[in-house]
């Protein structure tokens, strides 16, 4: 088994839920009062049977229009098309916005060959409307794709993942 951090950057986020790039070497936290400071790190796990993505990050693109997450996966010597499972810890923007991306003016799955595993309880909370931490337009694409598997409680996903 191999694990890779797919660092997407450091950000500050305030009550507006907008993620603003933050460089601890140049930026001063005092200038962003009331903000949380986060480092976005999806992880790629290579097992004998699967290429697993843990969370999908913010879904930002680079200046060439390529999804940063795809670029980071390619830098590890594998293709985003080879991802077979996407395991979502939860569905807040900084963990789930990269589940889909826009290409040719259309939203599509970032990992069309993967099964996306999401907790049913988290899915229901995301759609409850009680928090602005969720982007349900992203989830709508996933729900219509046929690649979504909702799970309840703890248990076994396959012989390698419990």
PDB file of C-alpha atoms in Angstrom:
ATOM      1  CA  UNK A   1       0.000   0.000   0.000  1.00  0.00           C
ATOM      2  CA  UNK A   2       1.175   3.515  -0.843  1.00  0.00           C
ATOM      3  CA  UNK A   3      -0.249   6.836   0.338  1.00  0.00           C
ATOM      4  CA  UNK A   4       0.229  10.261  -1.231  1.00  0.00           C
ATOM      5  CA  UNK A   5      -0.770  13.712   0.029  1.00  0.00           C
ATOM      6  CA  UNK A   6      -2.335  15.789  -2.739  1.00  0.00           C
ATOM      7  CA  UNK A   7      -1.792  19.222  -1.202  1.00  0.00           C
ATOM      8  CA  UNK A   8      -4.137  21.816  -2.734  1.00  0.00           C
ATOM      9  CA  UNK A   9      -2.940  24.802  -0.749  1.00  0.00           C
ATOM     10  CA  UNK A  10      -3.458  26.832   2.412  1.00  0.00           C
ATOM     11  CA  UNK A  11      -6.469  29.074   2.858  1.00  0.00           C
ATOM     12  CA  UNK A  12      -8.257  31.341   5.259  1.00  0.00           C
ATOM     13  CA  UNK A  13     -12.020  31.100   5.505  1.00  0.00           C
ATOM     14  CA  UNK A  14     -14.385  33.340   7.436  1.00  0.00           C
ATOM     15  CA  UNK A  15     -18.137  33.341   7.999  1.00  0.00           C
ATOM     16  CA  UNK A  16     -18.689  34.043   4.278  1.00  0.00           C
ATOM     17  CA  UNK A  17     -17.375  30.488   3.580  1.00  0.00           C
ATOM     18  CA  UNK A  18     -15.079  31.915   0.880  1.00  0.00           C
ATOM     19  CA  UNK A  19     -11.668  30.235   0.712  1.00  0.00           C
ATOM     20  CA  UNK A  20      -8.902  32.797   0.225  1.00  0.00           C
ATOM     21  CA  UNK A  21      -5.352  31.606  -0.540  1.00  0.00           C
ATOM     22  CA  UNK A  22      -3.077  32.106   2.445  1.00  0.00           C
ATOM     23  CA  UNK A  23       0.714  31.890   2.396  1.00  0.00           C
ATOM     24  CA  UNK A  24       2.051  31.687   5.971  1.00  0.00           C
ATOM     25  CA  UNK A  25       5.425  32.960   4.695  1.00  0.00           C
ATOM     26  CA  UNK A  26       3.940  36.211   3.324  1.00  0.00           C
ATOM     27  CA  UNK A  27       0.469  36.711   4.813  1.00  0.00           C
ATOM     28  CA  UNK A  28      -0.316  37.767   8.382  1.00  0.00           C
ATOM     29  CA  UNK A  29      -3.158  36.019  10.219  1.00  0.00           C
ATOM     30  CA  UNK A  30      -3.905  39.296  12.014  1.00  0.00           C
ATOM     31  CA  UNK A  31      -5.089  40.755   8.686  1.00  0.00           C
ATOM     32  CA  UNK A  32      -7.838  38.130   8.489  1.00  0.00           C
ATOM     33  CA  UNK A  33      -9.648  38.466  11.782  1.00  0.00           C
ATOM     34  CA  UNK A  34     -12.335  35.895  12.467  1.00  0.00           C
ATOM     35  CA  UNK A  35     -10.897  33.458   9.933  1.00  0.00           C
ATOM     36  CA  UNK A  36      -9.984  29.808  10.219  1.00  0.00           C
ATOM     37  CA  UNK A  37      -6.739  28.765   8.561  1.00  0.00           C
ATOM     38  CA  UNK A  38      -6.720  25.420   6.814  1.00  0.00           C
ATOM     39  CA  UNK A  39      -4.442  23.298   4.658  1.00  0.00           C
ATOM     40  CA  UNK A  40      -6.313  21.247   2.069  1.00  0.00           C
ATOM     41  CA  UNK A  41      -4.867  17.719   1.697  1.00  0.00           C
ATOM     42  CA  UNK A  42      -6.859  15.067  -0.138  1.00  0.00           C
ATOM     43  CA  UNK A  43      -5.043  11.728  -0.013  1.00  0.00           C
ATOM     44  CA  UNK A  44      -4.481   9.092  -2.653  1.00  0.00           C
ATOM     45  CA  UNK A  45      -4.117   5.499  -1.446  1.00  0.00           C
ATOM     46  CA  UNK A  46      -2.872   2.788  -3.771  1.00  0.00           C
ATOM     47  CA  UNK A  47      -3.767  -0.741  -2.672  1.00  0.00           C
ATOM     48  CA  UNK A  48      -3.370  -4.032  -4.482  1.00  0.00           C
ATOM     49  CA  UNK A  49      -6.946  -3.748  -5.808  1.00  0.00           C
ATOM     50  CA  UNK A  50      -7.891  -0.069  -5.853  1.00  0.00           C
ATOM     51  CA  UNK A  51      -6.711   3.476  -6.314  1.00  0.00           C
ATOM     52  CA  UNK A  52      -8.591   5.294  -3.569  1.00  0.00           C
ATOM     53  CA  UNK A  53      -9.078   9.016  -3.163  1.00  0.00           C
ATOM     54  CA  UNK A  54      -9.853  10.271   0.345  1.00  0.00           C
ATOM     55  CA  UNK A  55     -11.837  13.487  -0.114  1.00  0.00           C
ATOM     56  CA  UNK A  56     -11.731  15.656  -3.225  1.00  0.00           C
ATOM     57  CA  UNK A  57     -10.670  19.058  -1.905  1.00  0.00           C
ATOM     58  CA  UNK A  58     -11.825  22.428  -3.180  1.00  0.00           C
ATOM     59  CA  UNK A  59     -12.025  21.599  -6.861  1.00  0.00           C
ATOM     60  CA  UNK A  60      -9.912  24.572  -7.947  1.00  0.00           C
ATOM     61  CA  UNK A  61      -8.307  24.741 -11.378  1.00  0.00           C
ATOM     62  CA  UNK A  62      -4.834  25.998 -12.252  1.00  0.00           C
ATOM     63  CA  UNK A  63      -4.168  28.862 -14.674  1.00  0.00           C
ATOM     64  CA  UNK A  64      -4.373  26.411 -17.601  1.00  0.00           C
ATOM     65  CA  UNK A  65      -7.862  25.251 -16.587  1.00  0.00           C
ATOM     66  CA  UNK A  66      -6.751  21.854 -15.255  1.00  0.00           C
ATOM     67  CA  UNK A  67      -8.233  20.598 -12.019  1.00  0.00           C
ATOM     68  CA  UNK A  68      -5.461  20.922  -9.406  1.00  0.00           C
ATOM     69  CA  UNK A  69      -6.445  17.565  -7.948  1.00  0.00           C
ATOM     70  CA  UNK A  70      -6.010  15.864 -11.338  1.00  0.00           C
ATOM     71  CA  UNK A  71      -2.628  17.553 -11.774  1.00  0.00           C
ATOM     72  CA  UNK A  72      -1.526  16.377  -8.313  1.00  0.00           C
ATOM     73  CA  UNK A  73      -2.629  12.804  -9.029  1.00  0.00           C
ATOM     74  CA  UNK A  74      -0.723  12.810 -12.334  1.00  0.00           C
ATOM     75  CA  UNK A  75       2.385  14.051 -10.496  1.00  0.00           C
ATOM     76  CA  UNK A  76       2.289  10.770  -8.546  1.00  0.00           C
ATOM     77  CA  UNK A  77       2.514   8.828 -11.795  1.00  0.00           C
ATOM     78  CA  UNK A  78      -1.104   7.698 -12.092  1.00  0.00           C
ATOM     79  CA  UNK A  79      -4.121   8.859 -14.059  1.00  0.00           C
ATOM     80  CA  UNK A  80      -7.269  10.336 -12.501  1.00  0.00           C
ATOM     81  CA  UNK A  81      -9.142   7.829 -14.688  1.00  0.00           C
ATOM     82  CA  UNK A  82      -7.557   5.037 -12.627  1.00  0.00           C
ATOM     83  CA  UNK A  83      -9.254   6.139  -9.380  1.00  0.00           C
ATOM     84  CA  UNK A  84     -11.728   3.385  -8.496  1.00  0.00           C
ATOM     85  CA  UNK A  85     -13.062   4.606  -5.130  1.00  0.00           C
ATOM     86  CA  UNK A  86     -13.647   8.080  -3.727  1.00  0.00           C
ATOM     87  CA  UNK A  87     -14.211   7.928   0.038  1.00  0.00           C
ATOM     88  CA  UNK A  88     -15.740  11.097   1.453  1.00  0.00           C
ATOM     89  CA  UNK A  89     -15.044  11.887   5.119  1.00  0.00           C
ATOM     90  CA  UNK A  90     -17.787  14.529   4.984  1.00  0.00           C
ATOM     91  CA  UNK A  91     -19.259  16.922   2.462  1.00  0.00           C
ATOM     92  CA  UNK A  92     -18.084  20.415   3.463  1.00  0.00           C
ATOM     93  CA  UNK A  93     -16.788  22.512   0.554  1.00  0.00           C
ATOM     94  CA  UNK A  94     -13.094  21.999   1.336  1.00  0.00           C
ATOM     95  CA  UNK A  95     -13.536  18.222   1.251  1.00  0.00           C
ATOM     96  CA  UNK A  96     -16.140  17.722  -1.469  1.00  0.00           C
ATOM     97  CA  UNK A  97     -16.092  20.504  -4.076  1.00  0.00           C
ATOM     98  CA  UNK A  98     -13.667  18.542  -6.262  1.00  0.00           C
ATOM     99  CA  UNK A  99     -16.156  15.692  -6.765  1.00  0.00           C
ATOM    100  CA  UNK A 100     -17.180  17.399 -10.003  1.00  0.00           C
ATOM    101  CA  UNK A 101     -15.666  20.011 -12.271  1.00  0.00           C
ATOM    102  CA  UNK A 102     -16.695  22.126 -15.217  1.00  0.00           C
ATOM    103  CA  UNK A 103     -15.477  21.111 -18.648  1.00  0.00           C
ATOM    104  CA  UNK A 104     -16.889  22.467 -21.900  1.00  0.00           C
ATOM    105  CA  UNK A 105     -19.403  24.524 -19.876  1.00  0.00           C
ATOM    106  CA  UNK A 106     -20.842  21.377 -18.289  1.00  0.00           C
ATOM    107  CA  UNK A 107     -20.428  19.952 -14.780  1.00  0.00           C
ATOM    108  CA  UNK A 108     -19.180  16.374 -14.781  1.00  0.00           C
ATOM    109  CA  UNK A 109     -17.683  13.865 -12.367  1.00  0.00           C
ATOM    110  CA  UNK A 110     -14.003  14.399 -11.675  1.00  0.00           C
ATOM    111  CA  UNK A 111     -13.541  10.628 -11.356  1.00  0.00           C
ATOM    112  CA  UNK A 112     -16.070   8.999 -13.708  1.00  0.00           C
ATOM    113  CA  UNK A 113     -14.642   5.482 -13.251  1.00  0.00           C
ATOM    114  CA  UNK A 114     -14.907   5.625  -9.458  1.00  0.00           C
ATOM    115  CA  UNK A 115     -17.599   4.708  -7.013  1.00  0.00           C
ATOM    116  CA  UNK A 116     -18.171   7.583  -4.581  1.00  0.00           C
ATOM    117  CA  UNK A 117     -18.786   6.370  -1.005  1.00  0.00           C
ATOM    118  CA  UNK A 118     -20.716   8.791   1.227  1.00  0.00           C
ATOM    119  CA  UNK A 119     -22.393   8.407   4.613  1.00  0.00           C
ATOM    120  CA  UNK A 120     -26.173   8.510   4.234  1.00  0.00           C
ATOM    121  CA  UNK A 121     -26.421  10.649   7.386  1.00  0.00           C
ATOM    122  CA  UNK A 122     -23.937  13.196   6.012  1.00  0.00           C
ATOM    123  CA  UNK A 123     -25.774  13.229   2.669  1.00  0.00           C
ATOM    124  CA  UNK A 124     -29.056  14.020   4.433  1.00  0.00           C
ATOM    125  CA  UNK A 125     -27.461  16.751   6.562  1.00  0.00           C
ATOM    126  CA  UNK A 126     -25.947  18.332   3.440  1.00  0.00           C
ATOM    127  CA  UNK A 127     -29.387  18.585   1.834  1.00  0.00           C
ATOM    128  CA  UNK A 128     -31.137  19.768   4.998  1.00  0.00           C
ATOM    129  CA  UNK A 129     -30.430  23.444   4.258  1.00  0.00           C
ATOM    130  CA  UNK A 130     -29.224  24.027   7.822  1.00  0.00           C
ATOM    131  CA  UNK A 131     -25.695  25.041   6.789  1.00  0.00           C
ATOM    132  CA  UNK A 132     -24.031  26.993   3.999  1.00  0.00           C
ATOM    133  CA  UNK A 133     -20.979  24.724   4.249  1.00  0.00           C
ATOM    134  CA  UNK A 134     -22.362  22.504   1.486  1.00  0.00           C
ATOM    135  CA  UNK A 135     -22.581  22.980  -2.307  1.00  0.00           C
ATOM    136  CA  UNK A 136     -25.570  20.850  -3.208  1.00  0.00           C
ATOM    137  CA  UNK A 137     -25.205  21.584  -6.951  1.00  0.00           C
ATOM    138  CA  UNK A 138     -22.084  19.396  -6.792  1.00  0.00           C
ATOM    139  CA  UNK A 139     -24.047  16.605  -5.107  1.00  0.00           C
ATOM    140  CA  UNK A 140     -26.822  16.773  -7.703  1.00  0.00           C
ATOM    141  CA  UNK A 141     -24.339  15.798 -10.432  1.00  0.00           C
ATOM    142  CA  UNK A 142     -23.057  12.897  -8.340  1.00  0.00           C
ATOM    143  CA  UNK A 143     -26.564  11.695  -7.475  1.00  0.00           C
ATOM    144  CA  UNK A 144     -27.583  11.552 -11.157  1.00  0.00           C
ATOM    145  CA  UNK A 145     -24.352   9.793 -12.210  1.00  0.00           C
ATOM    146  CA  UNK A 146     -25.060   6.329 -10.825  1.00  0.00           C
ATOM    147  CA  UNK A 147     -21.619   6.390  -9.140  1.00  0.00           C
ATOM    148  CA  UNK A 148     -22.917   7.170  -5.637  1.00  0.00           C
ATOM    149  CA  UNK A 149     -23.052   4.580  -2.877  1.00  0.00           C
ATOM    150  CA  UNK A 150     -24.602   5.725   0.395  1.00  0.00           C
ATOM    151  CA  UNK A 151     -23.474   3.760   3.441  1.00  0.00           C
ATOM    152  CA  UNK A 152     -24.808   3.619   6.975  1.00  0.00           C
ATOM    153  CA  UNK A 153     -22.866   3.099  10.179  1.00  0.00           C
ATOM    154  CA  UNK A 154     -19.586   1.241  10.043  1.00  0.00           C
ATOM    155  CA  UNK A 155     -18.919  -1.869   8.057  1.00  0.00           C
ATOM    156  CA  UNK A 156     -17.116  -3.323   5.101  1.00  0.00           C
ATOM    157  CA  UNK A 157     -16.792  -1.667   1.700  1.00  0.00           C
ATOM    158  CA  UNK A 158     -14.595  -4.395   0.247  1.00  0.00           C
ATOM    159  CA  UNK A 159     -11.996  -6.929   1.427  1.00  0.00           C
ATOM    160  CA  UNK A 160      -9.422  -4.180   1.976  1.00  0.00           C
ATOM    161  CA  UNK A 161     -11.610  -1.420   3.430  1.00  0.00           C
ATOM    162  CA  UNK A 162     -13.634  -1.635   6.605  1.00  0.00           C
TER     163      UNK A 162
END
